[in-house]
PDB file of C-alpha atoms in Angstrom:
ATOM      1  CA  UNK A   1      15.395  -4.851 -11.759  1.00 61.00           C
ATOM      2  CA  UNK A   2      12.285  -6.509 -10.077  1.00 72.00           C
ATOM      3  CA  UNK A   3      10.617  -8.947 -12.452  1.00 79.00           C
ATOM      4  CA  UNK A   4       6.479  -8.702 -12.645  1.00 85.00           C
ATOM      5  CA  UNK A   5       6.582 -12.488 -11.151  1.00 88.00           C
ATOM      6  CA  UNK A   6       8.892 -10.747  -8.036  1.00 90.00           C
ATOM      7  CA  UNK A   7       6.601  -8.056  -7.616  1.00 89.00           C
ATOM      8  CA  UNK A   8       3.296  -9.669  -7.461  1.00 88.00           C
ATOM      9  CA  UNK A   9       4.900 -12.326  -4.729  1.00 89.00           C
ATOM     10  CA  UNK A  10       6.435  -9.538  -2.810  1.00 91.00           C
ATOM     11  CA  UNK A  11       2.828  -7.702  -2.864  1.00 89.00           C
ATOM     12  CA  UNK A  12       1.183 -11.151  -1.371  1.00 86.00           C
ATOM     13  CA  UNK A  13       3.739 -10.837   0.557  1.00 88.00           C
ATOM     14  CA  UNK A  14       2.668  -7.554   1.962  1.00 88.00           C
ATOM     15  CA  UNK A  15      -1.154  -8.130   1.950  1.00 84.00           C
ATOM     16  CA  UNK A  16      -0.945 -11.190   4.564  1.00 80.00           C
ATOM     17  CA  UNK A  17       1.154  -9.468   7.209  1.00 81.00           C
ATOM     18  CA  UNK A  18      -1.250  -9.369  10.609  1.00 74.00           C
ATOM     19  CA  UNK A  19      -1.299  -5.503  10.403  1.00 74.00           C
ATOM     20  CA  UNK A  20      -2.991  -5.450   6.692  1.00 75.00           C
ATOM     21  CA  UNK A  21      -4.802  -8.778   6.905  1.00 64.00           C
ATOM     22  CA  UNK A  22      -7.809  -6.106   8.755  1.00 60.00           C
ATOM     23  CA  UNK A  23      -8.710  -4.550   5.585  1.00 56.00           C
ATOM     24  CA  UNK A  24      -8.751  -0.324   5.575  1.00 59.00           C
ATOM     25  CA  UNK A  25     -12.202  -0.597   4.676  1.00 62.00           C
ATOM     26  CA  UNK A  26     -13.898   2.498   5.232  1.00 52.00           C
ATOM     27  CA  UNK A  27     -18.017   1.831   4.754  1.00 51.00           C
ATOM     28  CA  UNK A  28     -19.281   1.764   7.710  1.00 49.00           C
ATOM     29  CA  UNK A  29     -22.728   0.688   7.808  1.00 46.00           C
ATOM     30  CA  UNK A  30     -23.002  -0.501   4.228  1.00 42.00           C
ATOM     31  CA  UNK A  31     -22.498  -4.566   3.369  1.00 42.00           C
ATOM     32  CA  UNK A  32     -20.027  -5.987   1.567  1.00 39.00           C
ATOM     33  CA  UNK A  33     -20.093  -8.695  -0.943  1.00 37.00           C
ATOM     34  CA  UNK A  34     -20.903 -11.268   1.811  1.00 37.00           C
ATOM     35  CA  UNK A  35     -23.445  -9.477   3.231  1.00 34.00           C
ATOM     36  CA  UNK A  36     -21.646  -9.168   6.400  1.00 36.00           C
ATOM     37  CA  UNK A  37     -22.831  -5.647   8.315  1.00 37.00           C
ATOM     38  CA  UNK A  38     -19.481  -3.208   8.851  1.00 35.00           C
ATOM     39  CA  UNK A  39     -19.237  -1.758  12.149  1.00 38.00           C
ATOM     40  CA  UNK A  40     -19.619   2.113  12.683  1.00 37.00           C
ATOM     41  CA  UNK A  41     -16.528   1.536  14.632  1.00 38.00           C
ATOM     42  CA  UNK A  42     -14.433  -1.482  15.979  1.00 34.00           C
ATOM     43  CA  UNK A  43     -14.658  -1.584  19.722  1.00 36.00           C
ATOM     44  CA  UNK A  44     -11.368  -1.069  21.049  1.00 39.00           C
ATOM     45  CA  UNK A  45      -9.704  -3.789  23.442  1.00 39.00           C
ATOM     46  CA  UNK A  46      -6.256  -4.750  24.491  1.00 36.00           C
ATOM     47  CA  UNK A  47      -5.488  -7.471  22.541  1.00 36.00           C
ATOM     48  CA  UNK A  48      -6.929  -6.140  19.283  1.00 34.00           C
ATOM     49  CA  UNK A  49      -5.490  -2.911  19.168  1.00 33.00           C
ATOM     50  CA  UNK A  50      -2.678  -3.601  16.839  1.00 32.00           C
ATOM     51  CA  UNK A  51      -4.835  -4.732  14.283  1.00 29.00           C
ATOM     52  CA  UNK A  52      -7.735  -2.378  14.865  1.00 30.00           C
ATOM     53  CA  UNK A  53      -7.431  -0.795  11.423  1.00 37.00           C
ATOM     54  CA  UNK A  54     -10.958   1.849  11.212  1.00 34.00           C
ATOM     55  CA  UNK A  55     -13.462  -0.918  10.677  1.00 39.00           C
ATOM     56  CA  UNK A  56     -13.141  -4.750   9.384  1.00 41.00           C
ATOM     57  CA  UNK A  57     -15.512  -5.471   6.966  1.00 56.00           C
ATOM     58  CA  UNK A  58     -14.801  -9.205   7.201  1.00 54.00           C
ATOM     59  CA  UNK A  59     -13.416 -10.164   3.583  1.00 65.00           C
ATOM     60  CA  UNK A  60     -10.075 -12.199   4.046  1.00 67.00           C
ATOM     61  CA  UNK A  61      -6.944 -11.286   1.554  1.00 73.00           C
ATOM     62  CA  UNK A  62      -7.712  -8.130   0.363  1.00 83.00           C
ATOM     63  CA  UNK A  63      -7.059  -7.317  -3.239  1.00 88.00           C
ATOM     64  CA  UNK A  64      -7.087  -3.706  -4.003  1.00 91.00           C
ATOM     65  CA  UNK A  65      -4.764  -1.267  -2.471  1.00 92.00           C
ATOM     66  CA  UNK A  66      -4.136   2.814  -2.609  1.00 93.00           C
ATOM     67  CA  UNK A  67      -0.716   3.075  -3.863  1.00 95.00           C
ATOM     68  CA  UNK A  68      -1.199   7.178  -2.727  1.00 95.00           C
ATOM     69  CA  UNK A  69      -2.129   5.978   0.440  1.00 94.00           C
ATOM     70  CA  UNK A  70       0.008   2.493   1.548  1.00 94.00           C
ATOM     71  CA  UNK A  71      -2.917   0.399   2.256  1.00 91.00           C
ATOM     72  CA  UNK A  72      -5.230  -2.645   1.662  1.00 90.00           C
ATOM     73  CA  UNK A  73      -8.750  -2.693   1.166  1.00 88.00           C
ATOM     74  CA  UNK A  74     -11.693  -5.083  -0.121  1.00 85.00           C
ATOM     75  CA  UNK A  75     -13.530  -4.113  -3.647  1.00 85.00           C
ATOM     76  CA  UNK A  76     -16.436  -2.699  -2.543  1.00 83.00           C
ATOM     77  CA  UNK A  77     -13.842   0.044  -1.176  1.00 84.00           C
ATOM     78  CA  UNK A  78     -11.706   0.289  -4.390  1.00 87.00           C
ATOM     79  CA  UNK A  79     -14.901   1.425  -6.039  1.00 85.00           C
ATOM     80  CA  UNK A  80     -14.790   3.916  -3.526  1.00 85.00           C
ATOM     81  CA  UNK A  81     -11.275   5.176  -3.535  1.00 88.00           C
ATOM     82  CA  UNK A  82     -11.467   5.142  -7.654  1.00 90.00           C
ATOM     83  CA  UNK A  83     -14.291   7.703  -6.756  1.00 89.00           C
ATOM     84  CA  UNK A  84     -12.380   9.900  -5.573  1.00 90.00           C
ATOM     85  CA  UNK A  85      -9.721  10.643  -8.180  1.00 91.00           C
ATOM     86  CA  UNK A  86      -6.323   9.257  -8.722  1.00 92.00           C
ATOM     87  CA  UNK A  87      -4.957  12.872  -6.789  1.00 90.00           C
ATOM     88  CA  UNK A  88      -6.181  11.205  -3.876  1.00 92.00           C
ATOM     89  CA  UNK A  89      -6.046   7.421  -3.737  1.00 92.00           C
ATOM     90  CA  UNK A  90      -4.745   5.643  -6.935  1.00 95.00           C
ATOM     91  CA  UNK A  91      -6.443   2.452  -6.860  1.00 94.00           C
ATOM     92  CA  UNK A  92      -4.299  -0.949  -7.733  1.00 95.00           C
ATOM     93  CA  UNK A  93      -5.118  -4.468  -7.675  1.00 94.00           C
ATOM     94  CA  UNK A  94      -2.844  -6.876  -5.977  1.00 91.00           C
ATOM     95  CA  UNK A  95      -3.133  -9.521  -8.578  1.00 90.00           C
ATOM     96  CA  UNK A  96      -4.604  -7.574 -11.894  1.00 93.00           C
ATOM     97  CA  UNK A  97      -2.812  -4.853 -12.415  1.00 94.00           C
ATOM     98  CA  UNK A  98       1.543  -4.030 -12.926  1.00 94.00           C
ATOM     99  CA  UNK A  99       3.379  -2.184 -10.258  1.00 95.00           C
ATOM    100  CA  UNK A 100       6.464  -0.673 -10.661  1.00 95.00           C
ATOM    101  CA  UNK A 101       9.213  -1.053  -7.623  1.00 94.00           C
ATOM    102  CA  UNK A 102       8.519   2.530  -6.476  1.00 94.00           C
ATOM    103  CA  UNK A 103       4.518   1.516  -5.865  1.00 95.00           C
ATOM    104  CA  UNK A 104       5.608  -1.929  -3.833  1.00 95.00           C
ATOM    105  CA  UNK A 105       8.083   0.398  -1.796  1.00 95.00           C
ATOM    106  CA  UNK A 106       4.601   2.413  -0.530  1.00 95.00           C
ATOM    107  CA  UNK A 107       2.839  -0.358   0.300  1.00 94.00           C
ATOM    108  CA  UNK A 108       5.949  -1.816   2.210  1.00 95.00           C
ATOM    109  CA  UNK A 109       6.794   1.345   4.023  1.00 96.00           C
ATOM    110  CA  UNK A 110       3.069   1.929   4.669  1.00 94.00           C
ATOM    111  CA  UNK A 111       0.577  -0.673   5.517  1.00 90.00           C
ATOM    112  CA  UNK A 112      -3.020  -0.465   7.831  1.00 87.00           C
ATOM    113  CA  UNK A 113      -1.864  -0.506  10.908  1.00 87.00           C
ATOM    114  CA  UNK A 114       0.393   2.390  10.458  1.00 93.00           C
ATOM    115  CA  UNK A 115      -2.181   4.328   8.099  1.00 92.00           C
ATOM    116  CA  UNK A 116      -5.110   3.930  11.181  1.00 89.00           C
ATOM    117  CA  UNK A 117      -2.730   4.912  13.996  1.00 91.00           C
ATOM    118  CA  UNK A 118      -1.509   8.026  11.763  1.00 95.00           C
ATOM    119  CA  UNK A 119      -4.862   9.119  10.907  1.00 94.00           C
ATOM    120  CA  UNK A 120      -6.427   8.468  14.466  1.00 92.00           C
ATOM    121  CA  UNK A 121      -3.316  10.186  16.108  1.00 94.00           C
ATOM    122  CA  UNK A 122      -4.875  13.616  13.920  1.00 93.00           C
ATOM    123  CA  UNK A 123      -6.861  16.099  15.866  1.00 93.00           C
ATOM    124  CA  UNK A 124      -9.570  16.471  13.181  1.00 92.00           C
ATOM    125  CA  UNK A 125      -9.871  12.558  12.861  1.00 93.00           C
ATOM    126  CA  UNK A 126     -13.329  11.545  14.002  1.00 92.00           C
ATOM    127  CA  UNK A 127     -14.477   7.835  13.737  1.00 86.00           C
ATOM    128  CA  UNK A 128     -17.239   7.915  11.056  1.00 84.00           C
ATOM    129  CA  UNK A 129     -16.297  10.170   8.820  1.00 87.00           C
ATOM    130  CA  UNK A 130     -17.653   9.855   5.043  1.00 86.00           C
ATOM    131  CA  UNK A 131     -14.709   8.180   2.648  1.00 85.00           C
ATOM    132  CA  UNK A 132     -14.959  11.170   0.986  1.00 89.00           C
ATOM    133  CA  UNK A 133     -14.169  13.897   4.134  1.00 91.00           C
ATOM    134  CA  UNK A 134     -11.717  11.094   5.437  1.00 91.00           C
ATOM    135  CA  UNK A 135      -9.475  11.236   2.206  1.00 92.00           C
ATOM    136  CA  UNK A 136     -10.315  14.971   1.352  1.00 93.00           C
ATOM    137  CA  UNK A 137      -8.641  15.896   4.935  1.00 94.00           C
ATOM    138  CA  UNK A 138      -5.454  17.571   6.301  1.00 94.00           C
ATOM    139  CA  UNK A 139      -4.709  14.277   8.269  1.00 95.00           C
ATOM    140  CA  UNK A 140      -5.226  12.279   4.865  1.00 95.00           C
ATOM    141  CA  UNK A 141      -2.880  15.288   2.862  1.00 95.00           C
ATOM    142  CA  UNK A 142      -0.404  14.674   5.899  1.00 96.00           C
ATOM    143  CA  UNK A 143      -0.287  10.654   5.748  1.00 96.00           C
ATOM    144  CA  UNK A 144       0.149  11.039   2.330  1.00 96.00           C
ATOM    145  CA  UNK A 145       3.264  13.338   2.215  1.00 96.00           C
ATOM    146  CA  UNK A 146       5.060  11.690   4.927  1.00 97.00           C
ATOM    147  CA  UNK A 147       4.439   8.292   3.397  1.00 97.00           C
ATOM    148  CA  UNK A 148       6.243   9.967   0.238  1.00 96.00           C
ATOM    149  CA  UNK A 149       8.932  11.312   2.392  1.00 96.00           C
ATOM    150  CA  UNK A 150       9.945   8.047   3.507  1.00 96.00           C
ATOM    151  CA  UNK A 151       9.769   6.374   0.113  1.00 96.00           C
ATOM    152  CA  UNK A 152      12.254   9.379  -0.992  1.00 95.00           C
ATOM    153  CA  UNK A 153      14.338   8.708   2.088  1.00 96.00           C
ATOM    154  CA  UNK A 154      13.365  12.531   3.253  1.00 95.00           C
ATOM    155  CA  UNK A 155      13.076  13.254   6.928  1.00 95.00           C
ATOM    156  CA  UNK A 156       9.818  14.459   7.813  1.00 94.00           C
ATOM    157  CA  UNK A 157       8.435  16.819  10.234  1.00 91.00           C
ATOM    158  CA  UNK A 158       4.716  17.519  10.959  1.00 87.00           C
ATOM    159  CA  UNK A 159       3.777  20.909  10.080  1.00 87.00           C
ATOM    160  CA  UNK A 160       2.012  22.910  12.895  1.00 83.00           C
ATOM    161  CA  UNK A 161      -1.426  22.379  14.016  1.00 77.00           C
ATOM    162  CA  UNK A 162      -3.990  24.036  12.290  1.00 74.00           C
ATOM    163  CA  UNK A 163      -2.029  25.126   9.423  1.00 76.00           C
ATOM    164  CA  UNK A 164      -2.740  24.783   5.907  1.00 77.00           C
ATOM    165  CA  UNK A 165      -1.269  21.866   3.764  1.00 74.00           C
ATOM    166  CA  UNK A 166      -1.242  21.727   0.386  1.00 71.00           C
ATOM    167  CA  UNK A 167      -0.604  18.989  -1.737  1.00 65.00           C
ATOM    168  CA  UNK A 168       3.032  19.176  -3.346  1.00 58.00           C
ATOM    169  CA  UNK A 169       3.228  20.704  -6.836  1.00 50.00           C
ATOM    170  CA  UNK A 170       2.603  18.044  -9.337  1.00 48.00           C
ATOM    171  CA  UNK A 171       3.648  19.076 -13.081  1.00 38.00           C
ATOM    172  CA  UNK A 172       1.124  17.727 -15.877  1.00 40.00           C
ATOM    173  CA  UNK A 173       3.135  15.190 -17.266  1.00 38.00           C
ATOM    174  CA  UNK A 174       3.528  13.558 -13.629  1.00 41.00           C
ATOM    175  CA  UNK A 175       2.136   9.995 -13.813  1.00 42.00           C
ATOM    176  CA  UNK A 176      -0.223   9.149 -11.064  1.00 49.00           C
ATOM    177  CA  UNK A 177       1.689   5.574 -11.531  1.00 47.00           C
ATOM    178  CA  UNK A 178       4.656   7.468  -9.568  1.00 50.00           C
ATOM    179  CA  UNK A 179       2.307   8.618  -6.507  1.00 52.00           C
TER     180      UNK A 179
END
């Protein structure tokens, strides 16, 4: 069994890898808590398109992540993804809070890079979008059940376009800790 000392490297880990070190941050136009702008949208180029995660709000080592979701973001975003209920991005910090081996196997099998790239990938993906339409959406549900089929070592297939997805069935005494 992982120890908390094991856990809390292995997230470190995890947060400095090139594709996370561009946080996930998802306010554009608002400031974070350097008072450096966030662009609507990061320009796209060849060299920077493996990091281009949605927009980089410029905070190094991010400290929050969604566990629901596989990614990094800065705290002005956690306040954000807490507002939209655990259902849809349980909020963690890197350093404050205890994760249990199943979380840390989301965040490795996950990550920026590959959230962004999913997400942008999506049809109804538009660059923009309100946190709360981004993580309400059928490319969000999506990310968010294929992330869990890998974790559960489940093939996944995309369902077809334009049909309805549902989040799975969760029974009430399912811990959000277990998303």
């Amino acid at each position: 069994m992982a120890t908390d000392a094991s856990i809390k490297r292995t997230l470190l880990e995890l947060q400095r890898k090139d594709d996370n070190k561009v946080l996930f941050c998802t306010m554009p136009g608002t400031r974070n808590n350097k008072t450096r702008r966030i662009p609507a949208a990061m320009p796209a180029g060849p060299k920077k398109e493996k990091a281009a995660v949605l927009s980089n709000c410029g905070s190094p080592n991010p400290q929050w992540a969604s566990v629901s979701l596989g990614t990094f973001f800065c705290l002005n975003c956690s306040g954000q993804h807490r507002g939209l209920g655990v259902h849809i991005s349980f909020v963690r910090s890197i350093s404050m809070d205890k994760w249990s081996p199943e979380q840390v196997k989301r965040m490795e099998l996950g990550g920026n890079a590959k959230a962004n790239a999913f997400f942008r990938s999506q049809p109804d993906y538009k660059d923009g979008m309100s946190i709360k339409d981004k993580y309400n959406s059928r490319f969000a549900e999506l990310w968010r059940q294929k992330l869990t089929a890998e974790c559960e070592g489940r093939a996944w297939t995309a369902p077809p376009a334009g049909s309805t997805v549902s989040p799975p069935a969760r029974s009430n005494t399912a811990s959000p800790a277990l998303l």
